[in-house]
Amino acid sequence: MILTIKKAIKQRISNSVDHWLSKRMPCQEQHQLTRNNVFILPSRFGLVFLMFIVLLFLLGTNYQNNLILLMSYLFISVFITTMLYSFFNLRGIKVAAKGEYLGFVEQTINIPVTLLSEQPRVNINLFFYPSDSCLQSQFAQQITVNVPVKFDKRGVYQLPRLTLESYFMFGLFRCWTHLAFDVQVYVGPKPLACSLNSIANQPANDSEVGNESNAIASDNFYELNNYRVGEPLSQVAWKQLAKTGHWYSKSYQSTNSEQVILSLSAMPSSQIEHKLAQLCFMILEYQKAAIDYGIEIDQRVTPPDHSHHHYLNCLKQVASYGG
Amino acid sequence: MAANLQFNILANSNRKNSSSFQLSPNIRLLLIISQVANILPLVKELAVWFIAIASLCVIFQLTIHLNLIKQPSRIGKSIVAILGCALLVVTGRELGLLLGMIHLLCLAYLLKPLEIRNQMDFYQLIILGLLLLACSFIFQQSLYFTLPVLLLVIANFCLLLRYATPQEKWQFQVNLTTKIVLQSLPLTVMLFVIFPKIAPFWQMPTAKSSETGLSDSVKVGDIAQLALSNQLAFRVEFDQQVPVYQQMYWRALTLSDFDGRQWTRRNIPFSQQTVIDQQALLALSQKASGISYQVIAEPSYQYWLFALDIGVIKDKKAGLNIAQLQDYSLLAQRKISQPVSYQVTSYTQQPLNLERLDIKQYTQINQLDNPQLAQYAQTLKANYPSDNVAIIQAVLDNFREQNYRYTLTPPVLTNNSLDEFFFETQAGFCEHYASSFTYLMRSAGIPARIVLGYLGGEYNQQGNYYSVYQRDAHAWTEVWLDGQGWLRIDPTSAVDPSRIERGFSEQLMLEQQQLTAEFNLNNVFNRAWLLQIQMRLDAIDFQWTKLVINFSQDSQQKLLSDWFGQYFNMTAILVIIGGVSFIVIAIVLLNIAAKRPQKRTIWLTLYLQAHHYLDKLGLGRNNDMSDQQFIRLLEKNNVELAVIYKAFIFNFNRLHYSSLESSAKKILIARMKEQLIKIKKMV
């Protein structure tokens, strides 16, 4: 009972904080840290240190000992100076992130975040809020950091707020900011292995997936193209590479003129989430094998292809299914 | 482009207290070093057994650090802690409360590193170290002590920074910390000067250090012992007039009781001490002009303060309660455990006759203690009947004419016999002469007492002040002559006049140097420039003591009224601080208020409300949608709603964008309200 109330209150508070944050620091492609979006409060150590200063003051006053008093004044001054230093350590940094990212449930997705600064900075922690791993970084001019993020559920997400925090100097202050970026993250289901044959045996809508493991071998060589980064190495024309030093990739024309269309409804599992996971697995497999494939989700057919763009598009569809 | 980039993944961020928290070996070693350094300033106060335990702890930690032995188990740690506590309890009474607490603190500080399980533990350790450094100021406050402690404070902050930025070079940490501390100094000084000094909230246990300097009982040989010490007793800064050297008899206390071996005084609580007649003092200060000066006494862990006769404390201080006793000495209510300063005016030319004499107390003596002296006194009395001055003169002449020696190394007397000294050995230090002289006087029926204090002082040209050391300790006699009051008679002047005029003679200096094993640079080189440097350093320390250590409520008040005018006081400071902070807060609040959007007009509120209802239907309006576009959107969903909205928005636009009479406004607003209700109903 109390726990649920606690949870509800927490939820409420975090909601209102989110709301306040989104008003104060809306989504942007690039943020510059200023006094308007940097927060600073004494850390736990800072509070203990303050208490210690009060203790010293009492000690000095009671003993009428000016040196102890002087020490407490020195510490409070250092405390204040440190506050300025910790703020200056974050102020003026430009933080940028953009684009769309794709990943799978429970998989660490690295979001490249670019930090720009004219002065050297120290001890900056970067993390996305719910994640418990964080990156520590110090840099001089520019740095791109891959900040990990993880999701437990399939879906299309707005990137959570990036927390940039620093306890720099003596750990007396936590200086931080929560930045929102206009970044979409497509999180596909965790691929669920399933047998290709089991699908092949099923009467798919308008596709017949047969004996795909031999697909490449049995296909006829069609033409040589300029090799593009991302194409499987199995397609590299090694002979030509050795001769000319140029990278070519071999294209095949399937003798099997039937097109592979992976249909969601044709997936063996009965649960829709598992079906999506299986479809995801299939897409990955086909992409790996560099065979043209199309997908069909709720009668929406995406024509076959095996370009990277196509691959991303398919996965996006899986990720955003039902959302 | 990407110059100097570094980043590392912390699998478990240090934001959370992870179970695997571990300090890097580098930090651990530095921590051990810092422990030793932080305890060093207190080492003089710590018991020997504790220092042994402390060294064991440190060695233990070093061996752990070098991986020679494993971390002790929890039981092992507990045993060490309990053992230390038990030892503290056993020796607690001997140590006293303050030192006991400090020992406990040190013990905690030494054992804590075995228990660093998270970041906060590390921070606690640092704070404990800083607290120990602060505590060391309870015992010592000289500039030469303060500067190293300040360096240690900086070193502790360095360690904190090193912990936070292990990847940087140590120069970075040292430079940055020093920079920050230096930048903090102006504010520190300002706080020190401006921040109101407060009277102590409650009584604190004081240090139970051993008493130094004169004590309230003296037997022959005591002062000769004290004369070996080159420790500073107090310093004096004269305002204008400086008395001649042979007049610098700094009175500390008088002794009136003699038990055959030593002179003592009655032990009376502070509140029951007989205080000098204040009226008489007041009359004195109005009648005569005196010499005024400031005394800055070093901690002696005793109650006696020092002044020339007749010393009158000018302004009473808040923190220092001084009583002026009937015997013209000054007594502090609390032990002098840290340097104190007080302003005195002395009326050196005035007779000491402000009291009614208790003849019995000052003539009491046991004739059997020293029968020969008593006999001699009777002879004198018979020779000079009822001429006390002649008797005194005769005894002094005796000292002068006979072969008496003034020496730091007198032959040992059996049972402190004054007879033996006076008639046989005839060699002694000031207390020998004062003691036997007083005894003689009393035997002859002349009221007499021993005065303990200091004689002379070393002039510091750079600082324009006099330093009085323990070696200047002196004992002399006061006799009461009717009509004149107490008269100072210093038998030493008859034996060794140079002691009175210039201080130690060369012979005495030589004796002192031979007796003190202390290594003294002065004695080795005896160079003028070295003396100069020493004097200069001492002058700096004097200023430090005067300005910083003795900066009190009164001096703060005085300083601030010097700066800001006569009528400046603490309330004014508080008013100013309050006023300034009020203004700052007001400005900030006004700034925030100015940034807030202006107050909403009624029609805007109504407009927003309407959209709030429409939002619920899923009919949100973007900012880039025109009225017409939105109405078209509404028409698609609900024609009736669109019609009402059209009228609503028409009214709104008229109110918002054209200036209308207030009556017209009212009508339009009323209409808008009706339309809003309709919209609400539809939703």
mmCIF file with all atom_site columns, N, CA and C in Angstrom, chain B residues 126-182:
data_model
loop_
_atom_site.group_PDB
_atom_site.id
_atom_site.type_symbol
_atom_site.label_atom_id
_atom_site.label_alt_id
_atom_site.label_comp_id
_atom_site.label_asym_id
_atom_site.label_entity_id
_atom_site.label_seq_id
_atom_site.pdbx_PDB_ins_code
_atom_site.Cartn_x
_atom_site.Cartn_y
_atom_site.Cartn_z
_atom_site.occupancy
_atom_site.B_iso_or_equiv
_atom_site.pdbx_formal_charge
_atom_site.auth_seq_id
_atom_site.auth_comp_id
_atom_site.auth_asym_id
_atom_site.auth_atom_id
_atom_site.pdbx_PDB_model_num
ATOM 1   N N  . ILE B 1 126 ? 38.701 12.272 4.760   1.00 0.00 ? 126 ILE B N  1
ATOM 2   C CA . ILE B 1 126 ? 39.300 13.573 4.454   1.00 0.00 ? 126 ILE B CA 1
ATOM 3   C C  . ILE B 1 126 ? 38.809 14.611 5.472   1.00 0.00 ? 126 ILE B C  1
ATOM 4   N N  . ILE B 1 127 ? 37.511 14.587 5.755   1.00 0.00 ? 127 ILE B N  1
ATOM 5   C CA . ILE B 1 127 ? 36.953 15.569 6.693   1.00 0.00 ? 127 ILE B CA 1
ATOM 6   C C  . ILE B 1 127 ? 37.542 15.363 8.085   1.00 0.00 ? 127 ILE B C  1
ATOM 7   N N  . LEU B 1 128 ? 37.690 14.105 8.479   1.00 0.00 ? 128 LEU B N  1
ATOM 8   C CA . LEU B 1 128 ? 38.317 13.826 9.782   1.00 0.00 ? 128 LEU B CA 1
ATOM 9   C C  . LEU B 1 128 ? 39.717 14.418 9.839   1.00 0.00 ? 128 LEU B C  1
ATOM 10  N N  . GLY B 1 129 ? 40.450 14.248 8.753   1.00 0.00 ? 129 GLY B N  1
ATOM 11  C CA . GLY B 1 129 ? 41.813 14.790 8.690   1.00 0.00 ? 129 GLY B CA 1
ATOM 12  C C  . GLY B 1 129 ? 41.808 16.296 8.864   1.00 0.00 ? 129 GLY B C  1
ATOM 13  N N  . LEU B 1 130 ? 40.869 16.955 8.169   1.00 0.00 ? 130 LEU B N  1
ATOM 14  C CA . LEU B 1 130 ? 40.792 18.414 8.277   1.00 0.00 ? 130 LEU B CA 1
ATOM 15  C C  . LEU B 1 130 ? 40.416 18.826 9.693   1.00 0.00 ? 130 LEU B C  1
ATOM 16  N N  . LEU B 1 131 ? 39.539 18.041 10.320  1.00 0.00 ? 131 LEU B N  1
ATOM 17  C CA . LEU B 1 131 ? 39.126 18.346 11.692  1.00 0.00 ? 131 LEU B CA 1
ATOM 18  C C  . LEU B 1 131 ? 40.322 18.242 12.637  1.00 0.00 ? 131 LEU B C  1
ATOM 19  N N  . LEU B 1 132 ? 41.148 17.225 12.420  1.00 0.00 ? 132 LEU B N  1
ATOM 20  C CA . LEU B 1 132 ? 42.332 17.076 13.264  1.00 0.00 ? 132 LEU B CA 1
ATOM 21  C C  . LEU B 1 132 ? 43.266 18.274 13.108  1.00 0.00 ? 132 LEU B C  1
ATOM 22  N N  . LEU B 1 133 ? 43.401 18.722 11.860  1.00 0.00 ? 133 LEU B N  1
ATOM 23  C CA . LEU B 1 133 ? 44.253 19.892 11.622  1.00 0.00 ? 133 LEU B CA 1
ATOM 24  C C  . LEU B 1 133 ? 43.710 21.093 12.381  1.00 0.00 ? 133 LEU B C  1
ATOM 25  N N  . ALA B 1 134 ? 42.370 21.241 12.343  1.00 0.00 ? 134 ALA B N  1
ATOM 26  C CA . ALA B 1 134 ? 41.759 22.374 13.056  1.00 0.00 ? 134 ALA B CA 1
ATOM 27  C C  . ALA B 1 134 ? 42.006 22.247 14.550  1.00 0.00 ? 134 ALA B C  1
ATOM 28  N N  . CYS B 1 135 ? 41.891 21.004 15.061  1.00 0.00 ? 135 CYS B N  1
ATOM 29  C CA . CYS B 1 135 ? 42.066 20.799 16.504  1.00 0.00 ? 135 CYS B CA 1
ATOM 30  C C  . CYS B 1 135 ? 43.479 21.136 16.954  1.00 0.00 ? 135 CYS B C  1
ATOM 31  N N  . SER B 1 136 ? 44.442 20.978 16.049  1.00 0.00 ? 136 SER B N  1
ATOM 32  C CA . SER B 1 136 ? 45.818 21.250 16.458  1.00 0.00 ? 136 SER B CA 1
ATOM 33  C C  . SER B 1 136 ? 45.978 22.724 16.833  1.00 0.00 ? 136 SER B C  1
ATOM 34  N N  . PHE B 1 137 ? 45.079 23.578 16.332  1.00 0.00 ? 137 PHE B N  1
ATOM 35  C CA . PHE B 1 137 ? 45.165 25.000 16.677  1.00 0.00 ? 137 PHE B CA 1
ATOM 36  C C  . PHE B 1 137 ? 44.764 25.280 18.119  1.00 0.00 ? 137 PHE B C  1
ATOM 37  N N  . ILE B 1 138 ? 44.118 24.315 18.757  1.00 0.00 ? 138 ILE B N  1
ATOM 38  C CA . ILE B 1 138 ? 43.775 24.523 20.160  1.00 0.00 ? 138 ILE B CA 1
ATOM 39  C C  . ILE B 1 138 ? 45.054 24.608 20.979  1.00 0.00 ? 138 ILE B C  1
ATOM 40  N N  . PHE B 1 139 ? 46.075 23.914 20.506  1.00 0.00 ? 139 PHE B N  1
ATOM 41  C CA . PHE B 1 139 ? 47.290 23.814 21.314  1.00 0.00 ? 139 PHE B CA 1
ATOM 42  C C  . PHE B 1 139 ? 48.377 24.783 20.891  1.00 0.00 ? 139 PHE B C  1
ATOM 43  N N  . GLN B 1 140 ? 48.434 25.055 19.619  1.00 0.00 ? 140 GLN B N  1
ATOM 44  C CA . GLN B 1 140 ? 49.488 25.954 19.163  1.00 0.00 ? 140 GLN B CA 1
ATOM 45  C C  . GLN B 1 140 ? 48.945 26.882 18.103  1.00 0.00 ? 140 GLN B C  1
ATOM 46  N N  . GLN B 1 141 ? 49.415 28.130 18.168  1.00 0.00 ? 141 GLN B N  1
ATOM 47  C CA . GLN B 1 141 ? 48.851 29.098 17.235  1.00 0.00 ? 141 GLN B CA 1
ATOM 48  C C  . GLN B 1 141 ? 49.871 30.009 16.591  1.00 0.00 ? 141 GLN B C  1
ATOM 49  N N  . SER B 1 142 ? 51.157 29.734 16.803  1.00 0.00 ? 142 SER B N  1
ATOM 50  C CA . SER B 1 142 ? 52.122 30.675 16.253  1.00 0.00 ? 142 SER B CA 1
ATOM 51  C C  . SER B 1 142 ? 52.081 30.611 14.734  1.00 0.00 ? 142 SER B C  1
ATOM 52  N N  . LEU B 1 143 ? 52.655 31.639 14.140  1.00 0.00 ? 143 LEU B N  1
ATOM 53  C CA . LEU B 1 143 ? 52.656 31.719 12.683  1.00 0.00 ? 143 LEU B CA 1
ATOM 54  C C  . LEU B 1 143 ? 53.416 30.543 12.082  1.00 0.00 ? 143 LEU B C  1
ATOM 55  N N  . TYR B 1 144 ? 54.485 30.150 12.758  1.00 0.00 ? 144 TYR B N  1
ATOM 56  C CA . TYR B 1 144 ? 55.313 29.057 12.218  1.00 0.00 ? 144 TYR B CA 1
ATOM 57  C C  . TYR B 1 144 ? 54.594 27.727 12.310  1.00 0.00 ? 144 TYR B C  1
ATOM 58  N N  . PHE B 1 145 ? 53.610 27.689 13.119  1.00 0.00 ? 145 PHE B N  1
ATOM 59  C CA . PHE B 1 145 ? 52.790 26.482 13.195  1.00 0.00 ? 145 PHE B CA 1
ATOM 60  C C  . PHE B 1 145 ? 51.664 26.563 12.165  1.00 0.00 ? 145 PHE B C  1
ATOM 61  N N  . THR B 1 146 ? 51.120 27.759 12.021  1.00 0.00 ? 146 THR B N  1
ATOM 62  C CA . THR B 1 146 ? 49.954 27.933 11.144  1.00 0.00 ? 146 THR B CA 1
ATOM 63  C C  . THR B 1 146 ? 50.285 27.686 9.676   1.00 0.00 ? 146 THR B C  1
ATOM 64  N N  . LEU B 1 147 ? 51.439 28.202 9.244   1.00 0.00 ? 147 LEU B N  1
ATOM 65  C CA . LEU B 1 147 ? 51.755 28.086 7.821   1.00 0.00 ? 147 LEU B CA 1
ATOM 66  C C  . LEU B 1 147 ? 51.860 26.635 7.350   1.00 0.00 ? 147 LEU B C  1
ATOM 67  N N  . PRO B 1 148 ? 52.606 25.781 8.069   1.00 0.00 ? 148 PRO B N  1
ATOM 68  C CA . PRO B 1 148 ? 52.626 24.367 7.648   1.00 0.00 ? 148 PRO B CA 1
ATOM 69  C C  . PRO B 1 148 ? 51.238 23.731 7.685   1.00 0.00 ? 148 PRO B C  1
ATOM 70  N N  . VAL B 1 149 ? 50.428 24.119 8.673   1.00 0.00 ? 149 VAL B N  1
ATOM 71  C CA . VAL B 1 149 ? 49.084 23.536 8.729   1.00 0.00 ? 149 VAL B CA 1
ATOM 72  C C  . VAL B 1 149 ? 48.265 23.974 7.512   1.00 0.00 ? 149 VAL B C  1
ATOM 73  N N  . LEU B 1 150 ? 48.450 25.220 7.113   1.00 0.00 ? 150 LEU B N  1
ATOM 74  C CA . LEU B 1 150 ? 47.750 25.692 5.915   1.00 0.00 ? 150 LEU B CA 1
ATOM 75  C C  . LEU B 1 150 ? 48.187 24.864 4.702   1.00 0.00 ? 150 LEU B C  1
ATOM 76  N N  . LEU B 1 151 ? 49.492 24.602 4.628   1.00 0.00 ? 151 LEU B N  1
ATOM 77  C CA . LEU B 1 151 ? 49.995 23.776 3.525   1.00 0.00 ? 151 LEU B CA 1
ATOM 78  C C  . LEU B 1 151 ? 49.350 22.389 3.567   1.00 0.00 ? 151 LEU B C  1
ATOM 79  N N  . LEU B 1 152 ? 49.198 21.852 4.775   1.00 0.00 ? 152 LEU B N  1
ATOM 80  C CA . LEU B 1 152 ? 48.578 20.538 4.909   1.00 0.00 ? 152 LEU B CA 1
ATOM 81  C C  . LEU B 1 152 ? 47.123 20.576 4.449   1.00 0.00 ? 152 LEU B C  1
ATOM 82  N N  . VAL B 1 153 ? 46.444 21.670 4.760   1.00 0.00 ? 153 VAL B N  1
ATOM 83  C CA . VAL B 1 153 ? 45.054 21.815 4.293   1.00 0.00 ? 153 VAL B CA 1
ATOM 84  C C  . VAL B 1 153 ? 45.018 21.758 2.768   1.00 0.00 ? 153 VAL B C  1
ATOM 85  N N  . ILE B 1 154 ? 45.923 22.510 2.156   1.00 0.00 ? 154 ILE B N  1
ATOM 86  C CA . ILE B 1 154 ? 45.982 22.504 0.695   1.00 0.00 ? 154 ILE B CA 1
ATOM 87  C C  . ILE B 1 154 ? 46.275 21.091 0.188   1.00 0.00 ? 154 ILE B C  1
ATOM 88  N N  . ALA B 1 155 ? 47.184 20.412 0.882   1.00 0.00 ? 155 ALA B N  1
ATOM 89  C CA . ALA B 1 155 ? 47.536 19.051 0.464   1.00 0.00 ? 155 ALA B CA 1
ATOM 90  C C  . ALA B 1 155 ? 46.326 18.130 0.534   1.00 0.00 ? 155 ALA B C  1
ATOM 91  N N  . ASN B 1 156 ? 45.496 18.323 1.556   1.00 0.00 ? 156 ASN B N  1
ATOM 92  C CA . ASN B 1 156 ? 44.292 17.496 1.673   1.00 0.00 ? 156 ASN B CA 1
ATOM 93  C C  . ASN B 1 156 ? 43.335 17.743 0.520   1.00 0.00 ? 156 ASN B C  1
ATOM 94  N N  . PHE B 1 157 ? 43.196 19.007 0.142   1.00 0.00 ? 157 PHE B N  1
ATOM 95  C CA . PHE B 1 157 ? 42.333 19.316 -1.005  1.00 0.00 ? 157 PHE B CA 1
ATOM 96  C C  . PHE B 1 157 ? 42.928 18.727 -2.281  1.00 0.00 ? 157 PHE B C  1
ATOM 97  N N  . CYS B 1 158 ? 44.263 18.773 -2.370  1.00 0.00 ? 158 CYS B N  1
ATOM 98  C CA . CYS B 1 158 ? 44.952 18.171 -3.514  1.00 0.00 ? 158 CYS B CA 1
ATOM 99  C C  . CYS B 1 158 ? 44.580 16.698 -3.628  1.00 0.00 ? 158 CYS B C  1
ATOM 100 N N  . LEU B 1 159 ? 44.564 16.047 -2.490  1.00 0.00 ? 159 LEU B N  1
ATOM 101 C CA . LEU B 1 159 ? 44.259 14.619 -2.486  1.00 0.00 ? 159 LEU B CA 1
ATOM 102 C C  . LEU B 1 159 ? 42.834 14.387 -2.996  1.00 0.00 ? 159 LEU B C  1
ATOM 103 N N  . LEU B 1 160 ? 41.928 15.247 -2.570  1.00 0.00 ? 160 LEU B N  1
ATOM 104 C CA . LEU B 1 160 ? 40.544 15.147 -3.055  1.00 0.00 ? 160 LEU B CA 1
ATOM 105 C C  . LEU B 1 160 ? 40.497 15.295 -4.570  1.00 0.00 ? 160 LEU B C  1
ATOM 106 N N  . LEU B 1 161 ? 41.269 16.252 -5.061  1.00 0.00 ? 161 LEU B N  1
ATOM 107 C CA . LEU B 1 161 ? 41.267 16.507 -6.498  1.00 0.00 ? 161 LEU B CA 1
ATOM 108 C C  . LEU B 1 161 ? 41.936 15.363 -7.244  1.00 0.00 ? 161 LEU B C  1
ATOM 109 N N  . ARG B 1 162 ? 42.981 14.832 -6.621  1.00 0.00 ? 162 ARG B N  1
ATOM 110 C CA . ARG B 1 162 ? 43.702 13.714 -7.225  1.00 0.00 ? 162 ARG B CA 1
ATOM 111 C C  . ARG B 1 162 ? 42.752 12.515 -7.369  1.00 0.00 ? 162 ARG B C  1
ATOM 112 N N  . TYR B 1 163 ? 41.931 12.361 -6.339  1.00 0.00 ? 163 TYR B N  1
ATOM 113 C CA . TYR B 1 163 ? 40.964 11.273 -6.362  1.00 0.00 ? 163 TYR B CA 1
ATOM 114 C C  . TYR B 1 163 ? 39.962 11.470 -7.491  1.00 0.00 ? 163 TYR B C  1
ATOM 115 N N  . ALA B 1 164 ? 39.563 12.733 -7.697  1.00 0.00 ? 164 ALA B N  1
ATOM 116 C CA . ALA B 1 164 ? 38.555 13.001 -8.726  1.00 0.00 ? 164 ALA B CA 1
ATOM 117 C C  . ALA B 1 164 ? 39.152 12.938 -10.123 1.00 0.00 ? 164 ALA B C  1
ATOM 118 N N  . THR B 1 165 ? 40.407 13.343 -10.260 1.00 0.00 ? 165 THR B N  1
ATOM 119 C CA . THR B 1 165 ? 41.006 13.372 -11.590 1.00 0.00 ? 165 THR B CA 1
ATOM 120 C C  . THR B 1 165 ? 42.304 12.581 -11.599 1.00 0.00 ? 165 THR B C  1
ATOM 121 N N  . PRO B 1 166 ? 42.185 11.251 -11.504 1.00 0.00 ? 166 PRO B N  1
ATOM 122 C CA . PRO B 1 166 ? 43.412 10.448 -11.432 1.00 0.00 ? 166 PRO B CA 1
ATOM 123 C C  . PRO B 1 166 ? 44.227 10.508 -12.717 1.00 0.00 ? 166 PRO B C  1
ATOM 124 N N  . GLN B 1 167 ? 43.587 10.917 -13.808 1.00 0.00 ? 167 GLN B N  1
ATOM 125 C CA . GLN B 1 167 ? 44.294 10.857 -15.096 1.00 0.00 ? 167 GLN B CA 1
ATOM 126 C C  . GLN B 1 167 ? 45.236 12.037 -15.284 1.00 0.00 ? 167 GLN B C  1
ATOM 127 N N  . GLU B 1 168 ? 45.023 13.091 -14.480 1.00 0.00 ? 168 GLU B N  1
ATOM 128 C CA . GLU B 1 168 ? 45.836 14.292 -14.686 1.00 0.00 ? 168 GLU B CA 1
ATOM 129 C C  . GLU B 1 168 ? 47.174 14.166 -13.957 1.00 0.00 ? 168 GLU B C  1
ATOM 130 N N  . LYS B 1 169 ? 48.072 15.049 -14.358 1.00 0.00 ? 169 LYS B N  1
ATOM 131 C CA . LYS B 1 169 ? 49.376 15.075 -13.681 1.00 0.00 ? 169 LYS B CA 1
ATOM 132 C C  . LYS B 1 169 ? 49.215 15.713 -12.311 1.00 0.00 ? 169 LYS B C  1
ATOM 133 N N  . TRP B 1 170 ? 50.139 15.408 -11.395 1.00 0.00 ? 170 TRP B N  1
ATOM 134 C CA . TRP B 1 170 ? 49.997 15.968 -10.048 1.00 0.00 ? 170 TRP B CA 1
ATOM 135 C C  . TRP B 1 170 ? 50.187 17.472 -10.039 1.00 0.00 ? 170 TRP B C  1
ATOM 136 N N  . GLN B 1 171 ? 50.956 18.000 -11.009 1.00 0.00 ? 171 GLN B N  1
ATOM 137 C CA . GLN B 1 171 ? 51.141 19.456 -11.066 1.00 0.00 ? 171 GLN B CA 1
ATOM 138 C C  . GLN B 1 171 ? 49.797 20.148 -11.277 1.00 0.00 ? 171 GLN B C  1
ATOM 139 N N  . PHE B 1 172 ? 48.980 19.507 -12.095 1.00 0.00 ? 172 PHE B N  1
ATOM 140 C CA . PHE B 1 172 ? 47.653 20.066 -12.362 1.00 0.00 ? 172 PHE B CA 1
ATOM 141 C C  . PHE B 1 172 ? 46.879 20.218 -11.064 1.00 0.00 ? 172 PHE B C  1
ATOM 142 N N  . GLN B 1 173 ? 46.911 19.164 -10.253 1.00 0.00 ? 173 GLN B N  1
ATOM 143 C CA . GLN B 1 173 ? 46.147 19.187 -9.015  1.00 0.00 ? 173 GLN B CA 1
ATOM 144 C C  . GLN B 1 173 ? 46.693 20.222 -8.037  1.00 0.00 ? 173 GLN B C  1
ATOM 145 N N  . VAL B 1 174 ? 48.025 20.236 -7.936  1.00 0.00 ? 174 VAL B N  1
ATOM 146 C CA . VAL B 1 174 ? 48.630 21.177 -6.987  1.00 0.00 ? 174 VAL B CA 1
ATOM 147 C C  . VAL B 1 174 ? 48.337 22.606 -7.424  1.00 0.00 ? 174 VAL B C  1
ATOM 148 N N  . ASN B 1 175 ? 48.535 22.871 -8.715  1.00 0.00 ? 175 ASN B N  1
ATOM 149 C CA . ASN B 1 175 ? 48.320 24.236 -9.200  1.00 0.00 ? 175 ASN B CA 1
ATOM 150 C C  . ASN B 1 175 ? 46.886 24.674 -8.992  1.00 0.00 ? 175 ASN B C  1
ATOM 151 N N  . LEU B 1 176 ? 45.976 23.794 -9.370  1.00 0.00 ? 176 LEU B N  1
ATOM 152 C CA . LEU B 1 176 ? 44.568 24.168 -9.294  1.00 0.00 ? 176 LEU B CA 1
ATOM 153 C C  . LEU B 1 176 ? 44.149 24.398 -7.842  1.00 0.00 ? 176 LEU B C  1
ATOM 154 N N  . THR B 1 177 ? 44.556 23.492 -6.963  1.00 0.00 ? 177 THR B N  1
ATOM 155 C CA . THR B 1 177 ? 44.155 23.649 -5.565  1.00 0.00 ? 177 THR B CA 1
ATOM 156 C C  . THR B 1 177 ? 44.734 24.918 -4.975  1.00 0.00 ? 177 THR B C  1
ATOM 157 N N  . THR B 1 178 ? 46.010 25.146 -5.251  1.00 0.00 ? 178 THR B N  1
ATOM 158 C CA . THR B 1 178 ? 46.636 26.359 -4.718  1.00 0.00 ? 178 THR B CA 1
ATOM 159 C C  . THR B 1 178 ? 45.904 27.585 -5.237  1.00 0.00 ? 178 THR B C  1
ATOM 160 N N  . LYS B 1 179 ? 45.580 27.538 -6.523  1.00 0.00 ? 179 LYS B N  1
ATOM 161 C CA . LYS B 1 179 ? 44.870 28.666 -7.132  1.00 0.00 ? 179 LYS B CA 1
ATOM 162 C C  . LYS B 1 179 ? 43.547 28.908 -6.411  1.00 0.00 ? 179 LYS B C  1
ATOM 163 N N  . ILE B 1 180 ? 42.834 27.830 -6.175  1.00 0.00 ? 180 ILE B N  1
ATOM 164 C CA . ILE B 1 180 ? 41.526 27.977 -5.555  1.00 0.00 ? 180 ILE B CA 1
ATOM 165 C C  . ILE B 1 180 ? 41.656 28.505 -4.138  1.00 0.00 ? 180 ILE B C  1
ATOM 166 N N  . VAL B 1 181 ? 42.622 27.968 -3.397  1.00 0.00 ? 181 VAL B N  1
ATOM 167 C CA . VAL B 1 181 ? 42.786 28.440 -2.005  1.00 0.00 ? 181 VAL B CA 1
ATOM 168 C C  . VAL B 1 181 ? 43.186 29.914 -2.010  1.00 0.00 ? 181 VAL B C  1
ATOM 169 N N  . LEU B 1 182 ? 44.091 30.285 -2.920  1.00 0.00 ? 182 LEU B N  1
ATOM 170 C CA . LEU B 1 182 ? 44.505 31.689 -2.972  1.00 0.00 ? 182 LEU B CA 1
ATOM 171 C C  . LEU B 1 182 ? 43.339 32.583 -3.355  1.00 0.00 ? 182 LEU B C  1
#
